[in-house]
Amino acid sequence: MDKFTTLTGVAAPLPMANVDTDKIIPARFLKTIKRTGLGVHLFDTLRFDADGAERPEFVLNQGPYRKAEILIAHENFGCGSSREHAPWALLDFGIRCVIAPDFADIFHNNTFKNGILPIRLPRAVCDQLMEDARQGDNARLTIDLAEQVVVRPNGERIRFEIDPFRKHLLLNGLDDISQTLQHAPSIDNYEARQVQEKSWMPGISV
Amino acid sequence: MADSKPRTLFDKVWDAHVVEQLSDGTCVLYIDRHLVHEVTSPQAFEGLRLAGRKVRRPDATIAVADHNIPTEGRANGIKEEDSRIQVETLERNVVEFGVPYFPIMSPQQGIVHIIGPEQGISLPGMTIVCGDSHTSTHGAMGSLAFGIGTSEVEHVLATQTLLQNRAKNMLVRVDGVLPVGCTAKDIVLAIIGIIGTAGGTGHVIEFAGPAIRALDMAGRMTVCNMSIEAGARAGMIAPDETTFAYVRGKPYAPKGEALEQAIDWWRSLPADAGAVYDKTVVLDAATLAPMVTWGTNPEAVVAVTATVPDPAAEPDEAKRAQLARMVEYMGLVPGQKMTDLTIDVVFIGSCTNGRIEDIRAAAAIAKGRHVAAGVRAMVVPGSGIVRDQAEAEGLDKILLAAGFEWREPGCSMCLGMNPDKLTPGQRCASTSNRNFEGRQGPGGRTHLVSPAMAAAAAVTGRITDVRELG
C-alpha cells in the first residue's frame, strides 16, 4: 500500500448524498480477479450514457476534474455493498482522498486498506470546500495527514480528526496483516482457550 | 469480565471474542466463521499467495459460488467468460488453500447467507464475517455477523482475526402483533423508513420486542439481512427457544451433549436487565401495512395504500433535488397511487427472501391464479436444499402452473451480475434488498416488497395490496 503523507490537488465537487457503491461501480464490473484497471468504470452510469459516450455534465468529464485527486461529497458516502472494488475504482482513477460529512462503515474501512484517506467534516465545512472545488484548477486543496489539516486555497487550515492507529498505518504505508501478526502469540492463546471453553464448536469439513 | 455493568447481547458476543485490546482501543477480534464467495475473494487469495501466507483456519471457513452463476442450465457450464473465470479461480483457490467448498452442482450450494444458517455453520454467539454486506443476515442466530471488504477477507484468511473498533448499541423494539398480510419484510422496510439509510451508522442494532420474538427464523433473517440498509454494522436478535429448535439437527451444528453445552452458554447471551443502549427506537407492529419502496434507496418506502410523495413538499434544497431525481429515475408522478403502477418483472429470491418460507408465501398467492399478461415472474430459491424442499412440497408445480419461472439457486437478479437483469425502464417488484439506480440492471426500476406482495404483483400485473387478494 502507498503511503499517504501530504497531497495537493484538484478537488472534484460531487454534491450528492447517499452515493452508493452501485453508483461508484456497478456490479457488472465486479467480475475481475484483479484490483487494478477499474478506474475506467468509476461512476459508470453517471459518467457515460447507454452508448458509452461521456456525459459532459458529469464533473469527472470536465477539464481539470479529469485529473481530480480529491472528491467532495455529501452525507453517507459509500453506502451499500462491501465491494472493495469501490475504493479500487477511485484509486485507479487517481482519487486519494474523499471529504464528506460522514461515510458508510464498510466503505470507510475499505478506503484505509487502500491508501485512500476519508475525511469527515461538518456539512457546512464541506459546503465551503465544495465552493473551492468548483473553481477547479484555480483552487487546489492541500491535505496534510501528519498535521491533520485541510488547507483551503485562501490559506485557511481546517483541522480533521482521525483514528490514531489508522493514521499511523497510512503515514507509513503499513498493511494491517503484518501488524496483526505481531500479536500471533495472543491469537494462539485465544485459540487454545477456545478449544477448552467452546469444545462444542465443530470444525467444518466437506 | 470483571466489569459487572449490565451488558447487551452485542457487548457479550464482542467481549467473548476480544483477543487483545491495543492501547488506542482498537481490538484484535477473533472470527469464528468466515464465509467466502467468488466475487470478493480472488484478490484476497492472490494477496496470500504473494506474501507466502496460508489460511490459518480452513476448518472455520466455507466457500461457495453464488453471485454470478447462471440460474438455469447450470449443468452446461457458465457461458459468460468473466463469470466463469471468477468461479474457476475460486475452485482453484479452495484446492490450493485447503478451504471447504460446496460445489456448484451440489445441493448444499446456495446463497452464502442462506446456506450458513441452513447448514448449522452459523450459530449463536459466534463472530461471522463474509466479503458481502448482507452478512448481517446471520445476526438472526444471535451472532455478531458483518460484511467486510476484500483486504479484510485476506486479513481473516491469514490471521482469523480482524482489527475493529467497538460499535455502539442501538435497540429497535417492535411491540404489538403484526397484522395479517404483513411480514418480517414489512417490519424491516418500515424501520428503515423511520431511521433512514444512515440511521444505524456506527451501531449494531439489536431487534427485540414481542413482534420480533413472534417471527420464525426465516423472518428474523429477513430483518437482520436489511440492517445494513439502515447503515448498521450488524443486526442481532437474542437467541431463544425458536433459535435452539432451528439449530437442532442442522448438518454442521453440534449434536447431543455438545449441543446442550452450547445451549447453556447461548442462554446467557440475551441482554442483562438494565443494559444501556446508545439509541432506542420503538415501533408498533399493529400499525403496519404491507410496504413498498417507491424511490432509489430503501428509506424511500411507503405503505402500499399510499401515494408517490411530492418532492416539492421537502424544505431542504439538496434533499428536494435528490427526491426529484428519484421520481424522475423511477418514472413516477407525485401523488400517483402506488397501486396504479404496472409491473414488467417480478423477482422472488435473494438472501433477503429466498428461504423455503418465502417460496411457500409466494406459492400460496400463486395457487389457482396466473401471472398477468406481459409480466415475467422469476422464482429463484436461495439454495439447493430450499429448491429440493420446495419440490418435495410441490411448490414448483404450483408456481410453474401459474406461469412463474422456477430456477436454480443463486443471487440472480438481486444485483444483476449473472444474465438475470432488468432492461432500461423495466419496472420490477422484487423481494431483494436494494433499489439503487441500476442495481438490477442499467436503467431498471426496483420496488422492494415481501414475497407475498411480489407474487400479488405478478398475478395482477401491478403493485397490489396483498390483503385484497384474500
XYZ file of C-alpha atoms in Angstrom, chain A residues 17-18 20 22-23 27-28 30-35 74 76 79-85 88 103 105-106 109-110 113-114 123 163-166 175-178 180-181 183-184 186-188 190-191 193-194 198-206, chain B residues 16-17 19-20 22 24 30 32-33 42-43 53 56-57 59 80 82-83 86 89 100-102 126 131-133 147-152 154-155 159 161 163 165 197-198 201-202 233 252 254 258 261-262 265-266 318 322 415 417 434 436 439 442:
118
model
C -25.900 12.425 -0.586
C -26.089 8.624 -0.313
C -23.933 4.183 -3.038
C -23.507 0.584 -7.084
C -23.105 4.198 -8.278
C -21.985 -4.898 -10.031
C -21.437 -5.882 -13.654
C -17.008 -6.753 -10.352
C -16.212 -9.801 -12.438
C -12.486 -9.309 -12.212
C -9.838 -11.183 -10.315
C -7.567 -8.108 -10.151
C -7.509 -4.950 -8.027
C -22.471 14.962 0.890
C -23.469 8.808 3.807
C -23.412 3.238 1.418
C -24.478 -0.184 0.214
C -22.312 -3.157 -0.522
C -18.953 -4.225 0.917
C -17.296 -4.321 -2.502
C -13.707 -3.101 -2.208
C -13.957 -2.539 -5.950
C -10.131 0.294 -6.035
C -19.330 7.685 5.372
C -18.919 1.976 7.782
C -17.677 -0.757 5.448
C -12.883 0.725 6.454
C -12.085 -0.258 2.890
C -6.787 -0.501 3.379
C -6.005 1.058 0.015
C -21.685 19.677 6.288
C -8.196 7.338 14.428
C -4.503 7.383 15.556
C -3.858 3.748 14.623
C -5.203 4.234 11.124
C -0.664 -3.188 5.779
C -2.572 -4.455 8.770
C -1.900 -8.174 8.343
C 1.742 -7.715 9.296
C -1.797 -8.179 13.454
C 0.752 -10.966 13.088
C 0.016 -10.388 18.093
C 0.234 -14.006 16.930
C -2.236 -13.762 21.724
C -4.164 -15.373 18.891
C -2.560 -18.755 19.716
C -7.118 -17.353 22.447
C -7.496 -20.416 20.239
C -8.642 -21.248 25.413
C -11.457 -21.609 22.910
C -16.120 -23.957 23.487
C -15.420 -27.619 22.874
C -18.935 -27.839 21.409
C -17.936 -25.764 18.396
C -17.389 -28.109 15.474
C -14.908 -27.586 12.656
C -16.081 -27.544 9.039
C -15.012 -30.206 6.595
C -16.716 -31.402 3.423
C -16.099 -13.116 24.228
C -14.036 -12.567 21.066
C -8.068 -11.442 21.615
C -6.271 -8.285 22.633
C -4.479 -2.255 21.743
C -5.766 3.160 21.406
C -11.397 -13.365 16.824
C -15.372 -17.979 14.414
C -16.734 -18.382 10.904
C -9.839 -13.709 -5.720
C -7.693 -10.701 -4.800
C 0.833 -16.999 3.715
C -4.957 -20.080 9.309
C -8.245 -21.922 9.987
C -11.889 -25.588 9.335
C -20.179 -15.727 -19.579
C -15.555 -13.419 -16.931
C -18.041 -15.096 -14.557
C -14.112 -15.988 -11.336
C -10.461 -19.088 -9.738
C -14.017 -26.473 2.394
C -16.228 -25.773 -0.639
C -19.791 -26.604 -1.696
C -20.339 -16.605 17.064
C -16.984 -10.261 1.946
C -20.592 -9.235 1.484
C -22.616 -6.570 3.266
C -19.691 -7.648 5.931
C -16.071 -6.868 5.159
C -14.013 -5.780 2.145
C -11.527 -7.918 0.290
C -8.486 -6.662 2.251
C -10.251 -7.782 5.411
C -7.387 -11.590 3.278
C -6.764 -10.481 6.861
C -4.961 -14.342 10.927
C -8.982 -12.045 13.319
C -8.786 -5.157 13.732
C -13.328 -0.703 17.000
C -30.298 4.674 5.346
C -27.656 6.094 7.688
C -24.185 4.032 11.079
C -21.573 3.104 13.687
C -22.639 -2.531 11.130
C -22.798 -28.829 10.959
C -23.217 -29.604 17.482
C -22.175 -30.827 22.897
C -23.418 -27.360 26.493
C -23.675 -24.828 23.690
C -23.920 -20.746 27.007
C -26.344 -19.346 24.430
C -30.400 19.266 -1.564
C -32.499 14.078 -4.551
C -27.656 -7.498 -8.195
C -24.170 -9.930 -12.041
C -31.565 -2.757 -2.677
C -30.401 1.637 -6.025
C -28.938 -2.306 -9.169
C -28.851 -0.478 -16.035
